[in-house]
Short mmCIF file of C-alpha atoms (C1' of nucleotides) in Angstrom, two decimals:
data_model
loop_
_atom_site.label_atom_id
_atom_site.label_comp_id
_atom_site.label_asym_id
_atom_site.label_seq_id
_atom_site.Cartn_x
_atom_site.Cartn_y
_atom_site.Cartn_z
CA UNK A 151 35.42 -10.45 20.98
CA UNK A 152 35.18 -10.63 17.31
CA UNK A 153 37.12 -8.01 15.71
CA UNK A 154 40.47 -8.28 17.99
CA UNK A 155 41.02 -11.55 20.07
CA UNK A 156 42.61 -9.63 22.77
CA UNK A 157 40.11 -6.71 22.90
CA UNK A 158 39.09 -6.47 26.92
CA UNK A 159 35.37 -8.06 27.46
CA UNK A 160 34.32 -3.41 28.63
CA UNK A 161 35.19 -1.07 26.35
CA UNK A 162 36.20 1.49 28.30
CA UNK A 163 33.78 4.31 27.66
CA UNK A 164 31.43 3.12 24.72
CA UNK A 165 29.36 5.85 25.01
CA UNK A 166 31.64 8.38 24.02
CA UNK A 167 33.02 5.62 21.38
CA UNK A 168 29.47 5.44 19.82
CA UNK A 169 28.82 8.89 19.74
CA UNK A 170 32.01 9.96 17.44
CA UNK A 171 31.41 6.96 15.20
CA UNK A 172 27.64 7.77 14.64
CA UNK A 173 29.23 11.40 13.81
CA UNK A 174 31.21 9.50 11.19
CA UNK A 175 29.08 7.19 10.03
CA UNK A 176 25.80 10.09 9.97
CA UNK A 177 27.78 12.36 7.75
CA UNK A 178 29.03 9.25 5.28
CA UNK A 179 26.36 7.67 4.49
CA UNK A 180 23.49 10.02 5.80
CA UNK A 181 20.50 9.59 8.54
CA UNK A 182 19.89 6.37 6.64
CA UNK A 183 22.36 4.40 6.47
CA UNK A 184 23.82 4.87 10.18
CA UNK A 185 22.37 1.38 11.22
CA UNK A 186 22.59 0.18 15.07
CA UNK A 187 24.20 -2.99 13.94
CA UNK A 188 26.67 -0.76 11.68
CA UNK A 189 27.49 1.66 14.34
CA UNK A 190 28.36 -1.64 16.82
CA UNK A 191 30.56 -3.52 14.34
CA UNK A 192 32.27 -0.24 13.50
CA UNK A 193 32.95 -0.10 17.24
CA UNK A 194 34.09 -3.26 17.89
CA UNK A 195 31.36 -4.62 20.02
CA UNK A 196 28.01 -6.65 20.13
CA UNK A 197 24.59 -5.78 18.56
CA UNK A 198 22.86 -5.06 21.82
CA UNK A 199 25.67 -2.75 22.94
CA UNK A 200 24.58 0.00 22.57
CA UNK A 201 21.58 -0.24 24.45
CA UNK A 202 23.00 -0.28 27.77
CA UNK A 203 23.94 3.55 26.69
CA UNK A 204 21.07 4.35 25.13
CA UNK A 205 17.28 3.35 25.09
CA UNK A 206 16.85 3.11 21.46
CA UNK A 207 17.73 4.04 18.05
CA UNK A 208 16.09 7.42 18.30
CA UNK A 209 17.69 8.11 21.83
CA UNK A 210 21.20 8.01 19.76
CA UNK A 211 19.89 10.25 17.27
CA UNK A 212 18.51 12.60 19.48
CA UNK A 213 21.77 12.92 21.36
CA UNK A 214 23.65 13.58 18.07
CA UNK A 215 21.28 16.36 17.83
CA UNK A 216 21.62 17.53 20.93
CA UNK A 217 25.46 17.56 20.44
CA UNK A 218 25.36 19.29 17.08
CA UNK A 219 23.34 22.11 18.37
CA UNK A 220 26.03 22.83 20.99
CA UNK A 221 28.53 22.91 18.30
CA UNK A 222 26.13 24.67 16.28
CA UNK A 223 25.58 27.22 19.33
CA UNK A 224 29.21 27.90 20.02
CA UNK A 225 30.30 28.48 16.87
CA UNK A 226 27.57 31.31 16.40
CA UNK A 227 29.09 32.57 20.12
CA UNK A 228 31.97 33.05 18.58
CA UNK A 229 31.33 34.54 15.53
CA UNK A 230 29.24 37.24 17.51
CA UNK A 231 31.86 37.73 19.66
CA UNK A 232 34.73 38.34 17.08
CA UNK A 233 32.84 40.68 14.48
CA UNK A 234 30.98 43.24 17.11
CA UNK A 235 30.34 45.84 14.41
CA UNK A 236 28.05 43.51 12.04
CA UNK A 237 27.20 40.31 13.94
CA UNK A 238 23.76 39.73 11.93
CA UNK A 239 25.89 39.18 8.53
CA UNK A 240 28.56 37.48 9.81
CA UNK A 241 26.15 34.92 11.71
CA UNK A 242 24.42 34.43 8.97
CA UNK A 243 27.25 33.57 6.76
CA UNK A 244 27.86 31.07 9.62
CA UNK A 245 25.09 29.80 9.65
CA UNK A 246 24.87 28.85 6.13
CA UNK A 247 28.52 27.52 6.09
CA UNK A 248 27.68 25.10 9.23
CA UNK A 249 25.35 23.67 7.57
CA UNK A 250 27.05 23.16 4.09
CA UNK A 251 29.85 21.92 6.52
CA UNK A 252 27.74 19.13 8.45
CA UNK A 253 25.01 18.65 5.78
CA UNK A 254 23.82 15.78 7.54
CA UNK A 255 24.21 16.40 11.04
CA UNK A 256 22.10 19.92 9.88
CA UNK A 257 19.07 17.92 8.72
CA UNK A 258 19.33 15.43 11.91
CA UNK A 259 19.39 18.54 13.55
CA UNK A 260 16.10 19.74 12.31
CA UNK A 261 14.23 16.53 11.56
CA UNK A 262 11.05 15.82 11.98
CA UNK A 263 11.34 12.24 13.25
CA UNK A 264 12.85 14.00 16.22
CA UNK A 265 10.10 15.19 17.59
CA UNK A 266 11.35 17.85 20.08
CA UNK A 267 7.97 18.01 22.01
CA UNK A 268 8.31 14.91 23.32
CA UNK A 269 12.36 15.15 23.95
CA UNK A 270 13.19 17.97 26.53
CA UNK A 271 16.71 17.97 26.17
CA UNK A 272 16.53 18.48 22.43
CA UNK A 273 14.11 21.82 22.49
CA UNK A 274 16.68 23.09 25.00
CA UNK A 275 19.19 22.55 22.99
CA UNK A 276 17.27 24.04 19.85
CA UNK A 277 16.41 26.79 22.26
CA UNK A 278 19.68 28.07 22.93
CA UNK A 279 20.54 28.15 19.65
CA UNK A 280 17.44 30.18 18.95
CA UNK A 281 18.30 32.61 21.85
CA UNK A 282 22.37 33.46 20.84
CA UNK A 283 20.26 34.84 17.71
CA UNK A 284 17.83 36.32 19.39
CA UNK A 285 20.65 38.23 21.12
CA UNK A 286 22.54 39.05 18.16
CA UNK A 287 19.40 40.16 16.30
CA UNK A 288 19.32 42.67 19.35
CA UNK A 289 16.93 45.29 18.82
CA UNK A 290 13.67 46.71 21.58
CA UNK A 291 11.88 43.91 23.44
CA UNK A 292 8.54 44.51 21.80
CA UNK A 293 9.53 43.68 18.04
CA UNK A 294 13.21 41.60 18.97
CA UNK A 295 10.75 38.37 18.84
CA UNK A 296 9.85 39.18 15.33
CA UNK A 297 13.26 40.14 13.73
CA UNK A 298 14.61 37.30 15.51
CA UNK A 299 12.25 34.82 14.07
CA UNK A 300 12.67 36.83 10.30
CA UNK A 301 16.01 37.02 10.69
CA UNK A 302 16.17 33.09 11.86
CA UNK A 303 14.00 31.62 8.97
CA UNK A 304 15.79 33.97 6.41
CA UNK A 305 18.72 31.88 6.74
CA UNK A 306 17.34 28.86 7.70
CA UNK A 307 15.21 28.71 4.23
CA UNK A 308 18.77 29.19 2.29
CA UNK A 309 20.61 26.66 4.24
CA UNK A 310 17.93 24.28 3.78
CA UNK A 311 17.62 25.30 -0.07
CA UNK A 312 21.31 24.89 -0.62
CA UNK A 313 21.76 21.50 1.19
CA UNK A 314 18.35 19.89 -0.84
CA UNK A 315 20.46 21.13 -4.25
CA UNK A 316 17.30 22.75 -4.81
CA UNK A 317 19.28 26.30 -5.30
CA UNK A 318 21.42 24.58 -8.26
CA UNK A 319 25.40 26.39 -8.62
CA UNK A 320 25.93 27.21 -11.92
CA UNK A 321 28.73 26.02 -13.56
CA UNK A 322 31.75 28.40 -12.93
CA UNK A 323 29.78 30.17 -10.14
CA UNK A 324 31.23 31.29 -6.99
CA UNK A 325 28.49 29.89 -4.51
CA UNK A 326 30.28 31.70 -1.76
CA UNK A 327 30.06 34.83 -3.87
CA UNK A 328 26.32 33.66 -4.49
CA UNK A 329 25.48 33.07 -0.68
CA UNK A 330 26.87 35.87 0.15
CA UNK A 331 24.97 38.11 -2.52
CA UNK A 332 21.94 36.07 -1.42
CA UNK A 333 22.36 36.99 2.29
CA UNK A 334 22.98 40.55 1.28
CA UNK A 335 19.38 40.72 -0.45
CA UNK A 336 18.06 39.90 2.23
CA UNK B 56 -9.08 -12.36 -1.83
CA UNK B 57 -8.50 -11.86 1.85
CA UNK B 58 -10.75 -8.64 2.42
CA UNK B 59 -13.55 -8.94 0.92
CA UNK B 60 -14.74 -12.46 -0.43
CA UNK B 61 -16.35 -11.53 -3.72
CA UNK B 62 -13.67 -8.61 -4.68
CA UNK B 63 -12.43 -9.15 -8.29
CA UNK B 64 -8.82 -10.68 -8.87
CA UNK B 65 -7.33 -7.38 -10.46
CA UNK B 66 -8.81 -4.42 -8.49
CA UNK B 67 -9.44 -2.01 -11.16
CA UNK B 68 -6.79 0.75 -10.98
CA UNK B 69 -4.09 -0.25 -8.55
CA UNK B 70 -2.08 2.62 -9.05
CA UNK B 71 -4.86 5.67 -8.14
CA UNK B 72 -5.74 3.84 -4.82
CA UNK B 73 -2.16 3.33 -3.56
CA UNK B 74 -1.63 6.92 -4.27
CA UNK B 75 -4.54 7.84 -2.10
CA UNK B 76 -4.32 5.64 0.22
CA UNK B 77 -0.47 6.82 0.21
CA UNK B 78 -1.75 10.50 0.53
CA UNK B 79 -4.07 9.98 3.45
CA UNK B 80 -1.68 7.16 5.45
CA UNK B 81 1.09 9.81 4.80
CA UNK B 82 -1.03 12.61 6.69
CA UNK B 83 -1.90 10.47 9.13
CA UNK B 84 0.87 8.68 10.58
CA UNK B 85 3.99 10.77 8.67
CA UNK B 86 7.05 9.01 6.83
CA UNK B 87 7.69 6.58 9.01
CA UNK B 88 4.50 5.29 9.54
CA UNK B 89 3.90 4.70 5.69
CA UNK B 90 4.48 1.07 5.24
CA UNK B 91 4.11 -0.69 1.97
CA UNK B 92 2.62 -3.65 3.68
CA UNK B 93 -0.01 -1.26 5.81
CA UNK B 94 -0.65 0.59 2.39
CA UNK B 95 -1.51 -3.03 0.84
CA UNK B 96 -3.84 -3.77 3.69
CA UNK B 97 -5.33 -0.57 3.45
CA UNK B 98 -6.04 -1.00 -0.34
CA UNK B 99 -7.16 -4.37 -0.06
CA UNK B 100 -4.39 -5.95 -1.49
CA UNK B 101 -1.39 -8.57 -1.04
CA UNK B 102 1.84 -6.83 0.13
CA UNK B 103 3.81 -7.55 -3.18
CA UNK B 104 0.97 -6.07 -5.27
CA UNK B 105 2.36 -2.30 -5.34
CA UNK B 106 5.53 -3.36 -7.17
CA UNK B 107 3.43 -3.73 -10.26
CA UNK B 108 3.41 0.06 -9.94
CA UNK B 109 6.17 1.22 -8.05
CA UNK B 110 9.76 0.31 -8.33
CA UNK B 111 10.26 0.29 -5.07
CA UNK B 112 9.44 2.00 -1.63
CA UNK B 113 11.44 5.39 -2.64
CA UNK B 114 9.35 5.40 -6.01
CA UNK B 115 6.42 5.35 -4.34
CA UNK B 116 7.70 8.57 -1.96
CA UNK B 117 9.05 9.70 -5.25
CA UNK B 118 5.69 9.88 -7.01
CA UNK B 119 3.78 11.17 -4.00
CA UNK B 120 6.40 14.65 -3.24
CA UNK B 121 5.57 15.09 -7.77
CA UNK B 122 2.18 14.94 -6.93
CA UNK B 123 2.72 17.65 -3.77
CA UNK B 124 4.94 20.10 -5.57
CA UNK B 125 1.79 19.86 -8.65
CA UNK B 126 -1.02 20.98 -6.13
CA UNK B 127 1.58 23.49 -5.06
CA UNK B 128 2.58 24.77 -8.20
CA UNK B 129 -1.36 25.23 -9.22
CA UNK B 130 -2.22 26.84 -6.07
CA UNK B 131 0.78 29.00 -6.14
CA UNK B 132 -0.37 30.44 -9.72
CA UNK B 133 -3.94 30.34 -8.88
CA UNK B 134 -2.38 33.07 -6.27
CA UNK B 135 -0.91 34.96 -8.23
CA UNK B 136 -3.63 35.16 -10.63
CA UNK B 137 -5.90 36.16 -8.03
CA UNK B 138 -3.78 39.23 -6.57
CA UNK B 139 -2.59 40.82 -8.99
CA UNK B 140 -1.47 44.02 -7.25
CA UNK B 141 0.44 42.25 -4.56
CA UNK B 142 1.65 38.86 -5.74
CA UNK B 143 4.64 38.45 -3.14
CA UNK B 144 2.95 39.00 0.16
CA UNK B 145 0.26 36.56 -1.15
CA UNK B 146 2.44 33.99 -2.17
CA UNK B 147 4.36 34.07 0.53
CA UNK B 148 1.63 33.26 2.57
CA UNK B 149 0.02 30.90 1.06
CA UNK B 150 3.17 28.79 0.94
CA UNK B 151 3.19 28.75 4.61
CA UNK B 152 -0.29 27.67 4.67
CA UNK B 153 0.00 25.12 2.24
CA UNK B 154 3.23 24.24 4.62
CA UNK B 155 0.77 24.02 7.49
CA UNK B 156 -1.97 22.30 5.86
CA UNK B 157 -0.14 19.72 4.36
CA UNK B 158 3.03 19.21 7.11
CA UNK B 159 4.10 15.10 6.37
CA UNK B 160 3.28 16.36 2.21
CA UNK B 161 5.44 18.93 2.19
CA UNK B 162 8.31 17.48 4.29
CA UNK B 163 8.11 15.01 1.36
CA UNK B 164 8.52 16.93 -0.73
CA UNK B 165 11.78 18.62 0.76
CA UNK B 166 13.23 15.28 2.29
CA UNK B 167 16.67 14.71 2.03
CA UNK B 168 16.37 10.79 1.03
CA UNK B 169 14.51 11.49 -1.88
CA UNK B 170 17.73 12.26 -3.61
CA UNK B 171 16.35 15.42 -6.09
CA UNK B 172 19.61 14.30 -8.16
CA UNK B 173 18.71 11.02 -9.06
CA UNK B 174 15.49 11.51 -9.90
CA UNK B 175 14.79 13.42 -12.75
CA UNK B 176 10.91 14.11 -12.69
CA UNK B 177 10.90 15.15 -8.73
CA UNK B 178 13.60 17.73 -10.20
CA UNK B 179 11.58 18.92 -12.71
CA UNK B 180 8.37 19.03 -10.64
CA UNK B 181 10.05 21.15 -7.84
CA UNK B 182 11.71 23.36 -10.61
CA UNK B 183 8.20 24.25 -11.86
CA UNK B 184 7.28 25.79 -8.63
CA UNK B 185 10.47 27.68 -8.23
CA UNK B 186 9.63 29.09 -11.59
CA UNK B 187 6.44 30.17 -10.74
CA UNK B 188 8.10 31.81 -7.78
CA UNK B 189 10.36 34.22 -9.95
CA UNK B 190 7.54 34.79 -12.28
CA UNK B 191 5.92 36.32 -9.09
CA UNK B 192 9.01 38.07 -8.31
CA UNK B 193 9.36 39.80 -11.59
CA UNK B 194 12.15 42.06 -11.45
CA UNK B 195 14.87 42.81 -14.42
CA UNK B 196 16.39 39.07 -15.52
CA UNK B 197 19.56 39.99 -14.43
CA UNK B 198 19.14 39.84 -10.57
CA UNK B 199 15.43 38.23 -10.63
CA UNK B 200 17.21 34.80 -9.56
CA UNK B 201 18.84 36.31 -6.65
CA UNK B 202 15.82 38.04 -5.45
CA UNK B 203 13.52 35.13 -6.41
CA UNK B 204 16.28 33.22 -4.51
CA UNK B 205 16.16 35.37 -1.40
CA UNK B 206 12.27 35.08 -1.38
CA UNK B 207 11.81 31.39 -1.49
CA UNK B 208 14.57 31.29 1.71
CA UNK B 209 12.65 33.63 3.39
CA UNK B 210 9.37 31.92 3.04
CA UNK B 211 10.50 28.61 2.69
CA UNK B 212 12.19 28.73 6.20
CA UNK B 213 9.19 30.38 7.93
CA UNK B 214 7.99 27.14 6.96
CA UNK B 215 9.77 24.88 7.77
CA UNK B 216 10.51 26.09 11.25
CA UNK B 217 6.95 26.63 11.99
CA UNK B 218 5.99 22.91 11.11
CA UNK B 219 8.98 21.88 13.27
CA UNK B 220 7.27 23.76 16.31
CA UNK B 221 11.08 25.59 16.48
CA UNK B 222 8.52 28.83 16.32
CA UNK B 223 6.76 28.39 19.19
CA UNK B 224 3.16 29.95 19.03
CA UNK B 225 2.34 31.60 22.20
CA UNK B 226 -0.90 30.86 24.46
CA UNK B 227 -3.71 33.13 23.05
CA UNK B 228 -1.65 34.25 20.22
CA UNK B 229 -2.82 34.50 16.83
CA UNK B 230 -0.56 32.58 14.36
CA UNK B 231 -2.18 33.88 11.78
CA UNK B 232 -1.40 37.35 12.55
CA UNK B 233 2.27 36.10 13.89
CA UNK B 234 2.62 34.57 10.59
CA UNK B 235 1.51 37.72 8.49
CA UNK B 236 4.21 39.92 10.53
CA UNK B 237 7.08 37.78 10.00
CA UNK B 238 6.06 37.78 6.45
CA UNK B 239 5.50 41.78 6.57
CA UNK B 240 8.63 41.95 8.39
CA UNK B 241 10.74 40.06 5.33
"C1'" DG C 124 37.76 -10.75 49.47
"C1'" DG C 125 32.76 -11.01 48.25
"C1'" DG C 126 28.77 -9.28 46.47
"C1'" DC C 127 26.42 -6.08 43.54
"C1'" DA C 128 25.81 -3.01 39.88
"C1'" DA C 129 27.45 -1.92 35.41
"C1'" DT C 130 28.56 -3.40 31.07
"C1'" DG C 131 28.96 -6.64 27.09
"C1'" DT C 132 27.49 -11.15 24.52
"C1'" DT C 133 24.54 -14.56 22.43
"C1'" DG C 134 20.59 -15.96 20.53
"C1'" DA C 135 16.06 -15.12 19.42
"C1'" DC C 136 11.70 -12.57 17.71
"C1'" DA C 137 8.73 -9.57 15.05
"C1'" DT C 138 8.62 -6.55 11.35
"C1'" DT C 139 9.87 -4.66 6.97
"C1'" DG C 140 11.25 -4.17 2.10
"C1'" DT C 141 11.87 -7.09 -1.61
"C1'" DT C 142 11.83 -11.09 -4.86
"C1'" DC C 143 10.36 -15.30 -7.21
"C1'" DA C 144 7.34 -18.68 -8.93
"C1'" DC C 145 2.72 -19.20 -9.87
"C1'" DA C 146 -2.33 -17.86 -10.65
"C1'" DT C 147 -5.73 -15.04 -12.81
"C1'" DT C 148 -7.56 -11.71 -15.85
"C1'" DC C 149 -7.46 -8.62 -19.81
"C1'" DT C 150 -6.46 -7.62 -24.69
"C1'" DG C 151 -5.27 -7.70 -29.52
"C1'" DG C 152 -4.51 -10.31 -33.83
"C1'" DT C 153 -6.25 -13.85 -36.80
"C1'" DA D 13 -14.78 -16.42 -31.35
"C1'" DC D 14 -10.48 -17.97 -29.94
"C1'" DC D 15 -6.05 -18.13 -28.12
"C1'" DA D 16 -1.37 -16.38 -27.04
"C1'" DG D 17 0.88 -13.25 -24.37
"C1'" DA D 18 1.09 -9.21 -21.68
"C1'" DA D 19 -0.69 -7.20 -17.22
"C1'" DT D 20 -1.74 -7.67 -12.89
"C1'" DG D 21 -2.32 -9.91 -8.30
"C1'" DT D 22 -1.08 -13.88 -4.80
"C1'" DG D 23 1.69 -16.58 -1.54
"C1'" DA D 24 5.71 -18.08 0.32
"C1'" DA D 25 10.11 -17.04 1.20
"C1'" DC D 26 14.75 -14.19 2.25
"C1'" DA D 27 17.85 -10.97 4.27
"C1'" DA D 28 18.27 -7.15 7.20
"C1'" DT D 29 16.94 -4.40 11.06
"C1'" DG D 30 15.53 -2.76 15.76
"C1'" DT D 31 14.82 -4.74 20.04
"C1'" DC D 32 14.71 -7.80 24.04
"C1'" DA D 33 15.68 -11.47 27.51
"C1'" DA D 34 18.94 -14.58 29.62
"C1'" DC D 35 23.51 -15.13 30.60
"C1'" DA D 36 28.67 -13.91 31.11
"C1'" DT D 37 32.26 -10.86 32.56
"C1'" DT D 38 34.30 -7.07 34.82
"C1'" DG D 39 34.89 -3.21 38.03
"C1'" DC D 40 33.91 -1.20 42.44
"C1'" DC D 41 32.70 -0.61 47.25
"C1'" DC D 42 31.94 -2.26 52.05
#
DNA sequence: GGGCAATGTTGACATTGTTCACATTCTGGT
DNA sequence: ACCAGAATGTGAACAATGTCAACATTGCCC
């Protein structure tokens, strides 16, 4: 091997090894920069690595997807399930705070490259996201679609506003205070 | 020249065609599929030709998402103008159709690698259409940000989850009508 | 223990953004 | 009208990247 001379010929689990490190690398340098050759050398292992784990650039991408929108999921499970009297603020606040939190695993998340038609496990993912609000957002059958989609792009829109700096802090401003205030309008 | 055999050594106006060419490639294929080499061909022209004009690859993204947020901007007033009574409901949706009509444009527009930071005329370009967005909103100055704010989420993630097909539209539903209850119901 | 599948390596290929040296055309000052 | 120099376009090259095929090494199961 090339990084340590007595580094065993398998890895061990490089799957697992890859994943983590394209974690690290996507939120340091962004969707960009996180480079196949990169991600191997950061590992400790050979160009072509990687592809016995997965099919292609994309494939790793879409699994870090997949993975942040089971993260993403269970932290809005818990929020919903530890402030029962007002679950719609409170998930929204989450919501907002995971992605200032993970800016760029939030925009791998909902990138367009991705292509969810075409990549099964990622709209399931995305879909049980969408359905833990959809639950919290409660509400008759008939219209629960409708707040739940409202409700959903209300707080999508700021997260997505926030992370492209196109909602600018002002100097000596609370953006907490300001996200929350923002939510509140809403 | 390669293309045609009597074309003329300098082409005329470089710039203009790239940009259209840009525009139309752009719809076409998305991001990804915007090449400067493919652009060349498309134009007529060797591949190192566009750096008379462009900087680089970003500039040329750069110059394409000031372009989008102009059309925006004038169709967004053009809106307003035209409604007088209601200016919000009709903003709102025309900013999802322009959204719809224009999906690689506008995910331009708000891609994260374009770096709104660094570049001081897509900043100024996308703060024009935010202000035409609180001039709709009206309000007293004092909490016509927030509210302006709050609106542009609102709309702004209808948007964007509806061009990432996270809003799924139903068989024989009418998007247009889902669209205008969503909006009704923000 | 031997064979087979899994996993990792090496070297190569096509493509892409980018640059450099050179060619061609346009333009302004005398 | 001319010519110098700025603009603009060409062609060949470079480094980097995703990807693949052939080969090496290891672990596992009968």
């Amino acid at each position: 091997m090339s990084t340590l001379p007595n580094a065993p010929y398998h890895h061990g689990n490089l799957r697992q090894a890859l994943l983590e490190a394209a974690l690290r690398l996507l939120e340091q340098q962004g969707e960009a920069g996180l480079g196949l050759r990169d991600l191997a050398r950061a590992v400790g292992v050979s160009p072509a690595a990687p592809y016995r784990h997965f099919d292609s650039r994309a494939a790793l991408l879409e699994a870090l997807a997949v993975t942040g929108f089971q993260r993403f999921t269970a932290r809005m499970q818990a929020v919903m399930a530890s402030a029962p009297d007002d679950p719609l603020a409170a998930m929204g606040k989450t919501y907002v705070v995971f992605a200032l939190q993970n800016p760029n695993l939030f925009r791998l998340m909902f990138s367009p490259q991705l292509k969810k038609d075409a990549r099964p496990g990622l709209r399931m993912a995305a879909d049980a996201a969408f359905d833990t609000l959809r639950q919290a957002v409660g509400g008759t059958a008939l219209d629960g679609r409708i707040r739940a989609l409202a409700a959903w792009a209300k707080v999508h829109g700021l997260a997505v506003l926030l992370l492209d700096g196109q909602i600018a802090i002002r100097a000596g401003e609370d953006s907490e205070a300001l996200v929350a205030e923002i939510i509140g309008s809403l």
